[in-house]
mmCIF file of C-alpha atoms and ligand atoms in Angstrom:
data_model
loop_
_atom_site.group_PDB
_atom_site.id
_atom_site.type_symbol
_atom_site.label_atom_id
_atom_site.label_comp_id
_atom_site.label_asym_id
_atom_site.label_seq_id
_atom_site.Cartn_x
_atom_site.Cartn_y
_atom_site.Cartn_z
ATOM 1 C CA MET T 250 -8.815 78.955 170.219
ATOM 2 C CA LYS T 251 -8.646 79.025 174.241
ATOM 3 C CA LEU T 252 -8.112 82.346 175.580
ATOM 4 C CA TYR T 253 -6.666 82.269 179.420
ATOM 5 C CA MET T 254 -6.550 86.136 180.175
ATOM 6 C CA ASP T 255 -8.245 89.449 180.195
ATOM 7 C CA LEU T 256 -6.189 92.476 181.101
ATOM 8 C CA HIS T 257 -8.530 95.124 180.199
ATOM 9 C CA THR T 258 -11.044 95.642 182.787
ATOM 10 C CA HIS T 259 -12.479 98.303 184.893
ATOM 11 C CA THR T 260 -14.828 98.042 188.208
ATOM 12 C CA MET T 261 -17.049 100.806 189.928
ATOM 13 C CA ALA T 262 -13.870 102.662 191.275
ATOM 14 C CA CYS T 263 -13.350 104.601 187.675
ATOM 15 C CA GLY T 264 -16.717 106.280 187.992
ATOM 16 C CA HIS T 265 -18.376 104.693 184.720
ATOM 17 C CA GLY T 266 -17.951 100.990 185.304
ATOM 18 C CA TYR T 267 -20.870 98.866 187.124
ATOM 19 C CA SER T 268 -18.987 96.213 189.071
ATOM 20 C CA THR T 269 -16.999 95.367 191.701
ATOM 21 C CA LEU T 270 -13.497 93.775 191.754
ATOM 22 C CA LYS T 271 -15.429 90.627 193.453
ATOM 23 C CA GLU T 272 -17.819 90.493 190.658
ATOM 24 C CA ASN T 273 -15.125 90.680 187.907
ATOM 25 C CA ILE T 274 -13.093 87.976 189.429
ATOM 26 C CA GLY T 275 -16.358 85.931 189.777
ATOM 27 C CA ALA T 276 -17.031 86.283 185.974
ATOM 28 C CA ALA T 277 -13.322 85.609 185.126
ATOM 29 C CA LYS T 278 -13.584 82.326 186.657
ATOM 30 C CA GLU T 279 -16.671 81.507 184.785
ATOM 31 C CA ALA T 280 -15.152 82.472 181.927
ATOM 32 C CA GLY T 281 -12.748 80.107 182.645
ATOM 33 C CA LEU T 282 -9.769 82.473 182.873
ATOM 34 C CA GLN T 283 -6.393 82.057 184.394
ATOM 35 C CA ILE T 284 -5.215 85.738 184.719
ATOM 36 C CA LEU T 285 -7.708 88.799 185.467
ATOM 37 C CA GLY T 286 -6.278 91.909 184.806
ATOM 38 C CA LEU T 287 -7.919 95.146 186.988
ATOM 39 C CA SER T 288 -6.653 97.825 184.528
ATOM 40 C CA GLU T 289 -8.306 101.110 186.316
ATOM 41 C CA HIS T 290 -8.448 104.513 184.376
ATOM 42 C CA GLY T 291 -5.766 107.026 185.588
ATOM 43 C CA PRO T 292 -6.535 109.808 187.195
ATOM 44 C CA ALA T 293 -7.225 112.480 184.244
ATOM 45 C CA VAL T 294 -10.601 110.356 183.080
ATOM 46 C CA PRO T 295 -13.113 112.482 184.896
ATOM 47 C CA GLY T 296 -14.379 110.489 187.839
ATOM 48 C CA GLY T 297 -11.192 108.190 187.904
ATOM 49 C CA PRO T 298 -9.673 107.199 191.244
ATOM 50 C CA ASN T 299 -7.042 109.172 192.616
ATOM 51 C CA LYS T 300 -3.419 108.070 192.980
ATOM 52 C CA ILE T 301 -3.781 106.753 196.035
ATOM 53 C CA PHE T 302 -6.121 104.152 194.645
ATOM 54 C CA PHE T 303 -3.424 102.672 192.662
ATOM 55 C CA SER T 304 -0.710 102.990 195.453
ATOM 56 C CA ASN T 305 -2.864 100.781 197.716
ATOM 57 C CA TYR T 306 -2.587 97.582 195.766
ATOM 58 C CA ARG T 307 -0.508 95.842 197.672
ATOM 59 C CA CYS T 308 -3.536 95.269 200.286
ATOM 60 C CA ILE T 309 -5.224 93.127 197.138
ATOM 61 C CA PRO T 310 -4.758 89.526 197.025
ATOM 62 C CA ARG T 311 -3.103 88.242 193.692
ATOM 63 C CA GLN T 312 -4.481 84.623 193.823
ATOM 64 C CA TYR T 313 -8.098 83.582 194.004
ATOM 65 C CA GLY T 314 -8.159 79.550 193.761
ATOM 66 C CA ASP T 315 -6.733 79.101 190.091
ATOM 67 C CA LEU T 316 -7.159 82.781 188.980
ATOM 68 C CA ARG T 317 -4.161 85.044 189.311
ATOM 69 C CA LEU T 318 -5.226 88.936 189.670
ATOM 70 C CA LEU T 319 -2.939 91.385 188.251
ATOM 71 C CA CYS T 320 -3.310 95.092 189.211
ATOM 72 C CA GLY T 321 -2.600 97.689 186.974
ATOM 73 C CA ALA T 322 -3.881 101.256 185.169
ATOM 74 C CA GLU T 323 -5.013 102.247 182.000
ATOM 75 C CA ALA T 324 -2.812 105.169 182.073
ATOM 76 C CA ASN T 325 -3.700 108.465 179.892
ATOM 77 C CA ILE T 326 -1.590 109.796 177.225
ATOM 78 C CA MET T 327 -1.711 113.301 177.806
ATOM 79 C CA ASP T 328 -0.209 114.801 175.020
ATOM 80 C CA LEU T 329 1.248 114.327 171.719
ATOM 81 C CA GLU T 330 4.590 113.798 173.205
ATOM 82 C CA GLY T 331 3.306 110.593 174.968
ATOM 83 C CA SER T 332 3.239 112.022 178.650
ATOM 84 C CA LEU T 333 1.241 109.846 181.108
ATOM 85 C CA ASP T 334 -0.998 111.031 183.782
ATOM 86 C CA LEU T 335 0.711 109.087 186.386
ATOM 87 C CA GLY T 336 4.008 109.162 187.162
ATOM 88 C CA GLU T 337 6.922 106.511 187.923
ATOM 89 C CA ASP T 338 6.422 106.839 191.496
ATOM 90 C CA ILE T 339 2.838 105.291 191.044
ATOM 91 C CA LEU T 340 3.549 103.239 187.967
ATOM 92 C CA SER T 341 6.271 101.103 189.770
ATOM 93 C CA ARG T 342 3.912 99.843 192.082
ATOM 94 C CA MET T 343 1.887 98.321 189.621
ATOM 95 C CA ASP T 344 1.796 94.637 188.055
ATOM 96 C CA TYR T 345 1.587 96.269 184.637
ATOM 97 C CA VAL T 346 0.566 99.518 182.771
ATOM 98 C CA ILE T 347 -1.799 99.944 179.510
ATOM 99 C CA ALA T 348 -1.187 103.486 177.885
ATOM 100 C CA SER T 349 -4.348 104.973 175.778
ATOM 101 C CA MET T 350 -5.541 107.877 174.481
ATOM 102 C CA HIS T 351 -9.167 109.221 175.032
ATOM 103 C CA VAL T 352 -10.795 112.222 173.933
ATOM 104 C CA VAL T 353 -11.465 113.557 177.765
ATOM 105 C CA CYS T 354 -7.729 113.538 178.152
ATOM 106 C CA VAL T 355 -5.734 114.602 174.765
ATOM 107 C CA ARG T 356 -6.618 116.506 171.563
ATOM 108 C CA ALA T 357 -6.100 114.527 168.648
ATOM 109 C CA GLY T 358 -3.040 115.414 166.184
ATOM 110 C CA ASN T 359 -2.433 114.169 162.919
ATOM 111 C CA ARG T 360 -1.458 110.966 161.972
ATOM 112 C CA GLN T 361 1.793 111.574 162.305
ATOM 113 C CA GLU T 362 1.777 113.212 165.498
ATOM 114 C CA ASN T 363 -0.539 110.573 167.146
ATOM 115 C CA THR T 364 1.902 107.851 165.959
ATOM 116 C CA ARG T 365 4.502 109.734 167.457
ATOM 117 C CA ALA T 366 2.456 109.952 170.628
ATOM 118 C CA CYS T 367 1.752 106.533 170.941
ATOM 119 C CA ILE T 368 5.370 105.266 170.136
ATOM 120 C CA LYS T 369 6.894 108.040 172.892
ATOM 121 C CA ALA T 370 4.444 106.213 175.388
ATOM 122 C CA MET T 371 5.405 102.651 174.472
ATOM 123 C CA GLN T 372 8.983 103.696 174.895
ATOM 124 C CA ASN T 373 8.388 104.307 178.890
ATOM 125 C CA PRO T 374 9.437 101.261 180.119
ATOM 126 C CA ARG T 375 6.327 100.310 182.324
ATOM 127 C CA VAL T 376 4.210 100.568 179.476
ATOM 128 C CA LYS T 377 3.317 96.967 178.286
ATOM 129 C CA ILE T 378 -0.155 97.288 176.274
ATOM 130 C CA LEU T 379 -1.255 99.982 174.247
ATOM 131 C CA GLY T 380 -4.797 100.149 174.335
ATOM 132 C CA HIS T 381 -7.291 100.375 171.508
ATOM 133 C CA PRO T 382 -5.061 101.563 168.930
ATOM 134 C CA ASP T 383 -8.162 101.601 166.571
ATOM 135 C CA ASP T 384 -10.025 105.131 167.203
ATOM 136 C CA ALA T 385 -10.620 106.567 164.006
ATOM 137 C CA ARG T 386 -10.627 110.135 166.083
ATOM 138 C CA TYR T 387 -6.649 109.383 166.414
ATOM 139 C CA PRO T 388 -5.680 107.872 162.928
ATOM 140 C CA LEU T 389 -2.218 106.168 163.319
ATOM 141 C CA ASP T 390 0.471 105.032 160.616
ATOM 142 C CA TYR T 391 0.251 101.191 161.731
ATOM 143 C CA GLU T 392 3.293 100.535 159.876
ATOM 144 C CA ALA T 393 5.231 102.806 162.062
ATOM 145 C CA LEU T 394 3.428 101.787 165.048
ATOM 146 C CA VAL T 395 3.736 97.927 164.445
ATOM 147 C CA LYS T 396 7.536 98.450 163.973
ATOM 148 C CA ALA T 397 7.730 100.195 167.426
ATOM 149 C CA ALA T 398 5.749 97.930 169.158
ATOM 150 C CA GLY T 399 8.111 94.926 168.140
ATOM 151 C CA GLU T 400 11.167 96.869 169.250
ATOM 152 C CA GLU T 401 9.992 98.178 172.464
ATOM 153 C CA GLY T 402 8.125 94.730 173.322
ATOM 154 C CA VAL T 403 4.610 96.327 173.641
ATOM 155 C CA PHE T 404 1.497 94.450 173.011
ATOM 156 C CA LEU T 405 -0.841 96.090 170.735
ATOM 157 C CA GLU T 406 -4.431 95.660 171.829
ATOM 158 C CA VAL T 407 -7.217 94.068 169.843
ATOM 159 C CA ASN T 408 -10.450 95.739 171.974
ATOM 160 C CA ASN T 409 -13.365 93.793 171.790
ATOM 161 C CA ALA T 410 -15.710 97.047 173.143
ATOM 162 C CA SER T 411 -14.099 99.129 170.417
ATOM 163 C CA LEU T 412 -15.905 96.506 167.875
ATOM 164 C CA HIS T 413 -19.153 96.913 169.493
ATOM 165 C CA PRO T 414 -21.442 98.862 167.037
ATOM 166 C CA GLU T 415 -22.509 100.799 169.791
ATOM 167 C CA SER T 416 -18.763 101.982 170.966
ATOM 168 C CA ALA T 417 -17.985 105.519 170.590
ATOM 169 C CA ARG T 418 -14.400 104.813 168.902
ATOM 170 C CA LYS T 419 -15.866 104.525 165.422
ATOM 171 C CA GLY T 420 -14.096 103.086 162.635
ATOM 172 C CA GLY T 421 -12.543 100.087 164.897
ATOM 173 C CA ARG T 422 -13.198 97.357 162.413
ATOM 174 C CA GLU T 423 -11.007 98.376 159.419
ATOM 175 C CA ASN T 424 -8.565 99.975 161.684
ATOM 176 C CA VAL T 425 -8.146 96.609 163.682
ATOM 177 C CA LYS T 426 -7.971 94.628 160.292
ATOM 178 C CA THR T 427 -5.258 96.800 159.339
ATOM 179 C CA LEU T 428 -3.405 96.719 162.662
ATOM 180 C CA LEU T 429 -3.980 92.798 162.570
ATOM 181 C CA LEU T 430 -2.684 92.212 159.022
ATOM 182 C CA THR T 431 0.357 94.477 159.840
ATOM 183 C CA CYS T 432 1.347 92.555 162.876
ATOM 184 C CA LYS T 433 1.190 89.555 160.842
ATOM 185 C CA LYS T 434 3.533 90.660 158.290
ATOM 186 C CA TYR T 435 5.888 91.812 160.882
ATOM 187 C CA ARG T 436 5.466 88.885 163.852
ATOM 188 C CA VAL T 437 4.750 91.169 166.363
ATOM 189 C CA PRO T 438 2.199 89.858 168.949
ATOM 190 C CA ILE T 439 -1.207 91.377 169.988
ATOM 191 C CA ILE T 440 -3.237 90.807 173.258
ATOM 192 C CA LEU T 441 -6.858 90.824 173.383
ATOM 193 C CA GLY T 442 -8.815 92.670 176.035
ATOM 194 C CA SER T 443 -12.532 92.860 176.487
ATOM 195 C CA ASP T 444 -12.349 96.615 178.024
ATOM 196 C CA SER T 445 -14.875 95.802 180.433
ATOM 197 C CA HIS T 446 -17.017 98.191 182.237
ATOM 198 C CA ILE T 447 -19.523 95.432 183.763
ATOM 199 C CA CYS T 448 -18.597 91.837 184.866
ATOM 200 C CA TYR T 449 -20.759 90.383 182.250
ATOM 201 C CA THR T 450 -18.324 90.883 179.268
ATOM 202 C CA VAL T 451 -15.281 90.157 181.314
ATOM 203 C CA GLY T 452 -13.087 87.362 179.371
ATOM 204 C CA LYS T 453 -15.698 87.981 176.411
ATOM 205 C CA PHE T 454 -13.963 88.403 172.975
ATOM 206 C CA GLU T 455 -16.295 87.431 170.385
ATOM 207 C CA GLU T 456 -16.147 90.426 168.282
ATOM 208 C CA ALA T 457 -12.315 90.461 168.278
ATOM 209 C CA LEU T 458 -12.354 86.712 167.512
ATOM 210 C CA GLY T 459 -14.523 87.371 164.424
ATOM 211 C CA LEU T 460 -11.490 89.452 162.950
ATOM 212 C CA ILE T 461 -8.790 86.878 164.323
ATOM 213 C CA ALA T 462 -10.214 84.491 162.331
ATOM 214 C CA GLU T 463 -11.081 86.826 158.843
ATOM 215 C CA THR T 464 -7.229 87.851 159.030
ATOM 216 C CA ASP T 465 -6.161 84.264 159.877
ATOM 217 C CA PHE T 466 -4.337 85.810 162.473
ATOM 218 C CA PRO T 467 -1.457 83.201 163.874
ATOM 219 C CA GLN T 468 -2.486 81.756 167.217
ATOM 220 C CA GLU T 469 1.375 81.991 168.477
ATOM 221 C CA LEU T 470 1.154 85.901 168.310
ATOM 222 C CA ILE T 471 -1.518 86.258 170.579
ATOM 223 C CA LEU T 472 -0.796 87.033 174.167
ATOM 224 C CA ASN T 473 -3.784 85.898 175.664
ATOM 225 C CA CYS T 474 -3.006 82.102 174.491
ATOM 226 C CA HIS T 475 0.030 81.525 176.509
ATOM 227 C CA PRO T 476 -0.365 82.055 180.050
ATOM 228 C CA GLU T 477 3.119 80.592 180.887
ATOM 229 C CA GLN T 478 4.597 83.704 179.421
ATOM 230 C CA ILE T 479 3.341 86.624 181.430
ATOM 231 C CA ASP T 480 5.792 86.834 183.883
ATOM 232 C CA ARG T 481 8.441 87.349 181.344
ATOM 233 C CA VAL T 482 6.666 89.703 179.073
ATOM 234 C CA LEU T 483 5.441 92.011 181.933
ATOM 235 C CA ALA T 484 9.251 92.106 183.479
ATOM 236 C CA VAL T 485 10.351 95.906 183.099
ATOM 237 C CA ASN T 486 13.881 96.290 182.157
ATOM 238 C CA MET T 487 14.726 99.770 183.089
HETATM 239 ZN ZN1 ZN M 760 -9.432 103.213 177.258
HETATM 240 ZN ZN1 ZN M 761 -10.770 100.946 179.257
#
């Protein structure tokens, strides 16, 4: 299976990443990607970039030979209402937006509350990807989540880093399996993301691919396999 994009990567700018954008671009080319996404953490993550970082994206070239760069953010879901830590004034300047729940930003509710928070965040027309909906610390109702993602045109992410044995997000494997089986059942597409915090993991999806094989997940529902669809699926309908 050929995967052409990785839209979940971080750089040194987030305060807990270890590579530069240039290093990530080099790694993406080496991995044979056609599209790399810079998805820096929103400002609510301690040590993360401030708003000005995101509003200056216009200075970054978007094409490097055969590699296209998209500049976005991994915005933080801040409460159980699905509010984000970046407003429309900043989000509207980005190529795409991921929304995620992180323990440093939002306390977990019960399954119903977490699910509602994610669905509310996905209803923001700027949000195109829900990051790592696999964290056992934020239990989710996958039936409801998958149906809502299908309705909103949001891609649920299979996060390769969550599946790493040392990941802080526990329970990833079982939850990702449930997520994949539910997406397969309702024919809702997904995206694989490396969630790289260092260039050496950019474009690497081995753990995720293991579960894709295990669940016999259909290739036509994996966005990474369809780079020609990217402009259509990231288009914002306000
Ligand atoms: Zn994250
Ligand atoms: Zn991330």
